[in-house]
PDB file of C-alpha atoms and ligand atoms in Angstrom:
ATOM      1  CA  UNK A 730      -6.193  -1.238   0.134  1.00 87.00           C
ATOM      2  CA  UNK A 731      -3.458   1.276   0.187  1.00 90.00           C
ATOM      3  CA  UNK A 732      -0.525   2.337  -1.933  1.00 93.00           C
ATOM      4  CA  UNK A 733       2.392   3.505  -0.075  1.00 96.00           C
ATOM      5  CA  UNK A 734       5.959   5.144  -0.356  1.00 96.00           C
ATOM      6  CA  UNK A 735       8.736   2.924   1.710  1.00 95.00           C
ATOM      7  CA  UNK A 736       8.439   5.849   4.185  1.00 97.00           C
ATOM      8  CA  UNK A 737       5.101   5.152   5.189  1.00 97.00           C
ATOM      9  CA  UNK A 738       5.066   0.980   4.994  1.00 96.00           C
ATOM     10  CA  UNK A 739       4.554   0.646   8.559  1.00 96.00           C
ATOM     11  CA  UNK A 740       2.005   3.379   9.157  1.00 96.00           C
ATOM     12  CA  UNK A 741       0.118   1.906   6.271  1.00 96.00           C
ATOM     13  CA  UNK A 742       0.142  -2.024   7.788  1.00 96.00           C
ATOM     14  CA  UNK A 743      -0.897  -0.465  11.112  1.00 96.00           C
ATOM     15  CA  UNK A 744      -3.550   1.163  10.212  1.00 95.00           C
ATOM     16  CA  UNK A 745      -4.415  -1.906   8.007  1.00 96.00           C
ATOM     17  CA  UNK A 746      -3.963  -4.004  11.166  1.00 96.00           C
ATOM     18  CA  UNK A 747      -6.616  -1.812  13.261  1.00 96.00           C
ATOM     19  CA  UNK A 748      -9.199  -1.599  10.257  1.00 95.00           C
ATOM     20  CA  UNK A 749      -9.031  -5.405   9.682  1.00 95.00           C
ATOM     21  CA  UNK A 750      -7.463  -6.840  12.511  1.00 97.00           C
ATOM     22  CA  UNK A 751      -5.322  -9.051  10.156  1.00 96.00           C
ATOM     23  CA  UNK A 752      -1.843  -8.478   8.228  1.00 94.00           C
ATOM     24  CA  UNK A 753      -2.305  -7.400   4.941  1.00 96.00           C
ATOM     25  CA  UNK A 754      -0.481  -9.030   1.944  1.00 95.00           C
ATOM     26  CA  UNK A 755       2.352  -6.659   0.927  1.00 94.00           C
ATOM     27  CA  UNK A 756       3.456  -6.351  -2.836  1.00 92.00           C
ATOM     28  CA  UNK A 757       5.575  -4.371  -4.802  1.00 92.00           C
ATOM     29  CA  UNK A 758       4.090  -2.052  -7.097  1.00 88.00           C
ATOM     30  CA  UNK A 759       7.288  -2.910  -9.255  1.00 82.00           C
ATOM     31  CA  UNK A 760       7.255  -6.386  -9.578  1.00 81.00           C
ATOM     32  CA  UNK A 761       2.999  -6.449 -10.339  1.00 74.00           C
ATOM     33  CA  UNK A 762       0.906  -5.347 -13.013  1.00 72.00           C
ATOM     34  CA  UNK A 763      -2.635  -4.198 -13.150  1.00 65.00           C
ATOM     35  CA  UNK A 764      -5.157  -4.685 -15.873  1.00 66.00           C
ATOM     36  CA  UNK A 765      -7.780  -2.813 -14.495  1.00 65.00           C
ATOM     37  CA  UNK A 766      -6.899  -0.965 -11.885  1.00 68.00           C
ATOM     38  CA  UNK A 767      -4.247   2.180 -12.556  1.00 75.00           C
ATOM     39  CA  UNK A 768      -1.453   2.455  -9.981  1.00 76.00           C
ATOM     40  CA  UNK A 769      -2.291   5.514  -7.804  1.00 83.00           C
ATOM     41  CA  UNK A 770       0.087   8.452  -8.819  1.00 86.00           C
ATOM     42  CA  UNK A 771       1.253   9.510  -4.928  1.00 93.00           C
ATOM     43  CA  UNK A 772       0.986   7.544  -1.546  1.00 95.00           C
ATOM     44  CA  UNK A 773      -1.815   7.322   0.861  1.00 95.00           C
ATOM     45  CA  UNK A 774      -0.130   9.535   3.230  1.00 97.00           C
ATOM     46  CA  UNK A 775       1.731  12.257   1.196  1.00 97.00           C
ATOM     47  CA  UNK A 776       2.930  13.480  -2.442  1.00 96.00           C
ATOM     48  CA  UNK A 777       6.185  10.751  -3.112  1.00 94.00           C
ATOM     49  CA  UNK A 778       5.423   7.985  -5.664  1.00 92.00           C
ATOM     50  CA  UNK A 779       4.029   4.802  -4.140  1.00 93.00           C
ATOM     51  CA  UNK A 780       6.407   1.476  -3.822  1.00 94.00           C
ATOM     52  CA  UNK A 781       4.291  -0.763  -2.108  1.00 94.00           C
ATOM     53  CA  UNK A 782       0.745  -2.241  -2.384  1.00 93.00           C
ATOM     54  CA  UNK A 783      -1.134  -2.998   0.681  1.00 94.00           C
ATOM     55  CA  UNK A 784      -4.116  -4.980   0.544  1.00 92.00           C
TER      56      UNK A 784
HETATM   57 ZN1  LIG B1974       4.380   8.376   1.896  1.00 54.73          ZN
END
């Protein structure tokens, strides 16, 4: 599972790709809301504020 910036979408469903060899299911962090589970404060790849969850 990854949080990512719109920057790094594609690196992040790559790499999902190669760990799981399927596509993962794509949301935005926007539109969801967690109950349990706090929204990561920077993307998986650098500092910027995550848009999209991978899982
Ligand atoms: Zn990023």
């Amino acid at each position: 599972m990854y949080v990512v910036c719109s920057k790094h979408l594609e690196d992040a469903i790559e790499e999902f790709i190669e760990a799981y060899e399927q596509p993962p299911d794509l949301y935005e962090l926007d539109t969801i809301t967690f109950t349990e589970w706090t929204t990561p404060s920077c993307c998986h790849y650098c500092d910027t504020n995550p848009k999209y969850l991978i899982v």
